[in-house]
Amino acid sequence: MSTGFFGDIERIPYAGPDSTDPLTFRYYQPDEMVLGKRLEEHLRFAACYWHSFAWPGSDPFGGQTFERPWFGESLDDARLKADVAFEMFTALGVPYFCFHDLDMRPDGNSFAENTRNLQVMTDYLGEKMDASGVKLLWGTANLFSHRRFMSGAATNPDPDVFAYSAATVKTCMDATQKLKGENYVLWGGREGYETLLNTDLKRELDQMGRFLNMVVEYKHKIGYEGAILIEPKPQEPTKHQYDFDVATVYGFLQRFGLENEVKVNIEQGHAILAGHSFEHELALANALGIFGSIDMNRNDYQSGWDTDQFPNNVPEMALAYYQVLQGGGFASGGTNFDSKLRRQSIEADDLLIGHIGGMDCCARGLKAAAAMIEDKALSSPLEERYAGWNEETSARMLDGSMGLEGIEAHVLKNDINPQPRSGRQEKLENIVNRYV
Amino acid sequence: MSTGFFGDIERIPYAGPDSTDPLTFRYYQPDEMVLGKRLEEHLRFAACYWHSFAWPGSDPFGGQTFERPWFGESLDDARLKADVAFEMFTALGVPYFCFHDLDMRPDGNSFAENTRNLQVMTDYLGEKMDASGVKLLWGTANLFSHRRFMSGAATNPDPDVFAYSAATVKTCMDATQKLKGENYVLWGGREGYETLLNTDLKRELDQMGRFLNMVVEYKHKIGYEGAILIEPKPQEPTKHQYDFDVATVYGFLQRFGLENEVKVNIEQGHAILAGHSFEHELALANALGIFGSIDMNRNDYQSGWDTDQFPNNVPEMALAYYQVLQGGGFASGGTNFDSKLRRQSIEADDLLIGHIGGMDCCARGLKAAAAMIEDKALSSPLEERYAGWNEETSARMLDGSMGLEGIEAHVLKNDINPQPRSGRQEKLENIVNRYV
Amino acid sequence: MSTGFFGDIERIPYAGPDSTDPLTFRYYQPDEMVLGKRLEEHLRFAACYWHSFAWPGSDPFGGQTFERPWFGESLDDARLKADVAFEMFTALGVPYFCFHDLDMRPDGNSFAENTRNLQVMTDYLGEKMDASGVKLLWGTANLFSHRRFMSGAATNPDPDVFAYSAATVKTCMDATQKLKGENYVLWGGREGYETLLNTDLKRELDQMGRFLNMVVEYKHKIGYEGAILIEPKPQEPTKHQYDFDVATVYGFLQRFGLENEVKVNIEQGHAILAGHSFEHELALANALGIFGSIDMNRNDYQSGWDTDQFPNNVPEMALAYYQVLQGGGFASGGTNFDSKLRRQSIEADDLLIGHIGGMDCCARGLKAAAAMIEDKALSSPLEERYAGWNEETSARMLDGSMGLEGIEAHVLKNDINPQPRSGRQEKLENIVNRYV
Amino acid sequence: MSTGFFGDIERIPYAGPDSTDPLTFRYYQPDEMVLGKRLEEHLRFAACYWHSFAWPGSDPFGGQTFERPWFGESLDDARLKADVAFEMFTALGVPYFCFHDLDMRPDGNSFAENTRNLQVMTDYLGEKMDASGVKLLWGTANLFSHRRFMSGAATNPDPDVFAYSAATVKTCMDATQKLKGENYVLWGGREGYETLLNTDLKRELDQMGRFLNMVVEYKHKIGYEGAILIEPKPQEPTKHQYDFDVATVYGFLQRFGLENEVKVNIEQGHAILAGHSFEHELALANALGIFGSIDMNRNDYQSGWDTDQFPNNVPEMALAYYQVLQGGGFASGGTNFDSKLRRQSIEADDLLIGHIGGMDCCARGLKAAAAMIEDKALSSPLEERYAGWNEETSARMLDGSMGLEGIEAHVLKNDINPQPRSGRQEKLENIVNRYV
Ligand SMILES: [Co+2]
Ligand SMILES: [Co+2]
Ligand SMILES: [Co+2]
Ligand SMILES: [Co+2]
Ligand SMILES: [Co+2]
Ligand SMILES: [Co+2]
Ligand SMILES: [Co+2]
Ligand SMILES: [Co+2]
């Protein structure tokens, strides 16, 4: 009993690199074995609810462009939306999806009504999941769209908003647990400021620290086994958001004793907005032990805001998956498309085509990364570059047995006068281009 | 026995706001009392050695523009440079100066020769300081200009460079201590990477952590009483530097157990390059308890690199000093001009004029900030905005006595439905404009 | 018969620099004489309809924050909106306002209905103008918000949209003429592209050239005496807009023979987004003879999108007005506030306070600029810097009487070996700081 | 009689995509036929003299890293440099090279001495060209590195600098003509300003217009048949350069009557710095009829300055060559690598490896672009998208036979109410990914 929104939709088939049919995969074969694991298990794709089914196509200078039969605020609208969403998930063969409460339930006039709507729709989604086999990668609460959150959720100057937000997160954690979501995500879109003139930065950081601690405490209390993830973003909607980037989140987690409890969900576009490459943020999260999951949607390099586009640059994506694989691959995390169609892409099949392109690029990128790992294409030169540190004196400089004075004596005694060696950047870039 | 470089130079006098003589102060009176303290003690000005006396005026597309009689690599050149530098410090009436080893000593062919040169010039500077009364705000080691550092100092893949760097820092700490420098600064211009392809990020962070721990250990060993400061900068010269911004440095310090040992020297231009306002970085450092000192030189908002210009926008500077004063003002830190003349400003008196303008703007900015503090112009509205947190239930949400479930019950019981209140940004901006 | 929206509102009085009442002017006195002209005539302030009365406070991550009694799509709503708008114009004492058709009329279901609504509201606004004395600085058509314009107006691949847009502009020009608007503005928010993959750049430029020519032809046909202005903006909403900046618009105007027919309306925020300072765009428009009017709203330097904030940095604004005055001041143009409140500024009086602050800063900026002009503070050194060009040989190099060969002979004969002279940037910056 | 700098260097062979030898081409086969033309003739590769042979590896925070036996200012040094350069050109099999005067001659103490050195080295290069078959793509004058140019060349406030620059350009045009260079390029690295405070923008634009007119007059006078090209760049070294981007240069050319005489040399990195994609600048130059040549070196997306790196992202490069081929391919222009090694890449063979990687990526990009053209992969959907304009009424809206009033009547009569159609961006992006 299809809704008919996508016409006579079937599961999108793999048709090989030469296929010119836009409704086929050219690279993504879920069962292909890569580094001893199925591609599907490596990539752990998720499609998101909000951009594809809730966003009307508006931007700061224009209104709705999409005309969807489920736009409205009734429970029937919400159920139709879910029906179409699961038709898309199933057609694409994505094993996971993600949602905010606001995406999937009607918005009510009180916390109690919102909670009731959430529970009704949680049950409905649960049935769809059982029927389709699609699982929940993560759930989250939208604490940024409604005007009550305009000055922050956890960091609001008004304690009532803090309370409302905390209660809402509890209900969303409950829903996520009920649906066996493998992660619970927090993105602090309003946890920041427009101007320091009206902001007590320290106080707001403390509020946010307490809030996150409550989330972790509640997780343990209810025995929720998923991971808690923070999604960093430097700015937009606010001028400055507290979860600026991976390094900032790490410092925050340490400050509030949470560095072993919370990990990060890293989005390519947010990395870019913070002045980093995506692979930097991934490498850093791995180095710090807080890597969780990714949002594999890109920003436009010439736009200064979050464009959340479907990814399409395979060489860049290969470098991202290289970091993911170097860190051991995804545990509870996965590859979420927090991607929206361009607002001019108003056809139903654009939704499919956007995801198909993204999934194919991910497959190409991951396979290229895996091949580089198998060949030790980058790791061999890296090992050689740092080989000097394997010598005994070098190790002693790091293990605490030498201090500045001891090292000075060592330099003087051996008349150390280091000669630089080529960094070989171009050679390594050429090596990568053998794989992509 | 003046060098004559500045002609018949005298101490630059205060001549009041109406003065049109470019060689007078219009706002800076060292002895003016502000918030119970002399302006000189508030601002703690320092001029730097490198930009004004060592930099030849080159940029990536052009060579030397300045013609200075001391350019050369002999000890006599170094002494002449020092003579002129102290003539400038004295004329300006800045109580402090700052240096890198490479600025003030000839560059030798070995570590031993560099150390000897450093010691000779340390003694020479010591005599100049005694004679003039000018003090040392901070010393530092240049671990970025010589080709041996091209792939990093502490974070070099070659342990010999690590050793050379450590030994060099020891000698610079010794020199700083001998000259009673009030701080020792580390700026990691090469502690970063050009490409992740040849970089082991985690290993390099660990090297850097050990290096900084050695610095702190040595400080305690020799009884050095100044502060150890890191100067964050996100990029340039490398694509990515590890000390990206205040938040990143804070996370790094915690990771290596140094958050109570090391503070930050914040530069306006580096804040801008990292995507922050200067006042953000200052407010954050205060909130995290790691505020140390400032480099009060600005970047051009339309240039994507570090322009290190003399500051000239009083309203912005007032907001910066507002944060400094809110945090209690400078302890060991001060207002350093890490500023360089534009390379076209080739006259000797341009050096004086650049500093005079910067100092006058600082004086105006600080006095405006002090007046806002005295009037509680911003702090009263701030207190009122967060007043709800003074109530008992609010406090219980923060002190750990309520969790998500308790708060949910509270929301339901009281049917909490928060109504937003105006953030009053424009009103507060207008208030600031009453002071600047 | 006030609407009561602003309470008991009166004309905002001038109360002098010491006033702490947020509902007074501290610097703006309309009748103050500056350079022989009333300040009001210099500044020619306009408030805009859209941001203050039509925008709901939404952003890409959040919905409506403002609750205004006139939000709705009936003619009664439109009339109430107009009543409140004119109450604000009158209270502020701005001599002008600006509008888009969509701001001031209900949106209908057809071109014919839109035109009827426009005419009804044009008459209503005309009555308000007569009663209040407030005049129209400019009118314009909104060809970017409705989904029909999602792929462009003049540059749409669909000729029907071109036609619809042309017809709409005609009706808006008629309305502007009827209301004696002093300018007609075109901002091409959708005249650009999201991706070159689906864009025929040359064809679209030609469409835009023809469109603008029709506007100019119609202006002459109906004897409209106002100026036609283009407002440049580089991007947002699209990835790339054709009217990127002043230089781009100038090239476009020349290409289509319109450089003597059309001028530019320059917005500070759009200059910034294009990588220029505001004063650059003003100086360039003056140099090219196409300066028209300004939108004096700023962008946040740390945000990569158009924040359209009320201006508040007097030193920067002084440099902008310096360029305006150097070019002879406004002819048909003026100082429009294309400014929106921050979305958290939800109180009615925030609307007044935002404008008051902006107007006061403009007054300070313009008076500082006028004083610099009177004192020849910048023009004297400038004249001296270029004085060499007054000599005869120099003039002959520019007037075409010498070519490369002649000049080579001149260089050889006189052994010309130019010595650089200081650019004196810091000195000039200090001079400016005597005025702001 | 090789210099031995590159060891036993031979012509770099094509060894196919599976080659792992860094000193082989994997994609570039000069004789491969693409769209009926040899790949070599399509790409018209040039290597440049300055970055590879004159730049010492310095950056704003560090000095020389490269140690080259030809560094020095004697004629022997210059000849050794030329010998090594031609060994590299020959090994790579690039058909062209490019130079500035300052790259290839010793710097003298007067214009006369510089001219003599230039002539000596022109003859020497001529011999090398004859012997090797390597040709000159373009010559140019360095009017930015010496301190005499610090305030501009053509736009200097000092007419003597204008004269010196004009004379220098004449000698460089003479040298270029003598060496049968196919283009003469002007890049105005100092034609801009650091601050408007000391700048007469209009006067400087007029100086630059006259200067360029002299260049064109001299070209015709001496019968030079190559193209005159301007290379746009928005900023760096100055805060603002007058040749900001393609659109700006086009407006400038029209203003001075040169739009049919001068074309543009477009660099990827400069496009990025100006806020454009590379393909935008290429498409625009084609649309305006001023496309000349390209500098195929990229900037880092996270760095705010000109990094001039070897290109390595094939999908992006395919889009660039797609525009080049759509415009008919290169006439006098070519693919120049204005690329420099990273300063850590200090080995001799890094020079070869950098170019090999760039050339291989160009070959892949061009072949992908050619295939898209052959398949009409993008042009078919494009034609369909604009098909409505082929109808008669549409054409009449563009040809001047209808004006705003006629179109309004047409809209009313036909009750035109345009319905948007999908822009299909994701579908087109997926199509491109079939080719790269
Ligand atoms: Co995003
Ligand atoms: Co995301
Ligand atoms: Co700096
Ligand atoms: Co600094
Ligand atoms: Co704007
Ligand atoms: Co505007
Ligand atoms: Co470049
Ligand atoms: Co170039």
JSON list of C-alpha atoms and ligand atoms in Angstrom, two decimals, chain C residues 50 138 231 265 267 270 295 297 306 308 336 338, ligand 6:
[
{"chain": "C", "resi": 50, "resn": "TRP", "atom": "CA", "xyz": [10.38, 45.00, 5.19]},
{"chain": "C", "resi": 138, "resn": "TRP", "atom": "CA", "xyz": [12.61, 54.40, -3.10]},
{"chain": "C", "resi": 231, "resn": "GLU", "atom": "CA", "xyz": [21.94, 47.21, -5.28]},
{"chain": "C", "resi": 265, "resn": "ASN", "atom": "CA", "xyz": [22.71, 51.60, -3.97]},
{"chain": "C", "resi": 267, "resn": "GLU", "atom": "CA", "xyz": [25.07, 48.44, 1.36]},
{"chain": "C", "resi": 270, "resn": "HIS", "atom": "CA", "xyz": [27.10, 43.58, 0.93]},
{"chain": "C", "resi": 295, "resn": "ASP", "atom": "CA", "xyz": [22.00, 51.11, 2.86]},
{"chain": "C", "resi": 297, "resn": "ASN", "atom": "CA", "xyz": [23.35, 48.57, 7.81]},
{"chain": "C", "resi": 306, "resn": "ASP", "atom": "CA", "xyz": [23.99, 39.08, 5.59]},
{"chain": "C", "resi": 308, "resn": "ASP", "atom": "CA", "xyz": [21.69, 43.49, 8.29]},
{"chain": "C", "resi": 336, "resn": "ASN", "atom": "CA", "xyz": [18.51, 53.94, 4.22]},
{"chain": "C", "resi": 338, "resn": "ASP", "atom": "CA", "xyz": [18.00, 48.20, 5.51]},
{"chain": "E", "resi": 6, "resn": "CO", "atom": "CO", "xyz": [20.16, 46.50, 1.17]}
]
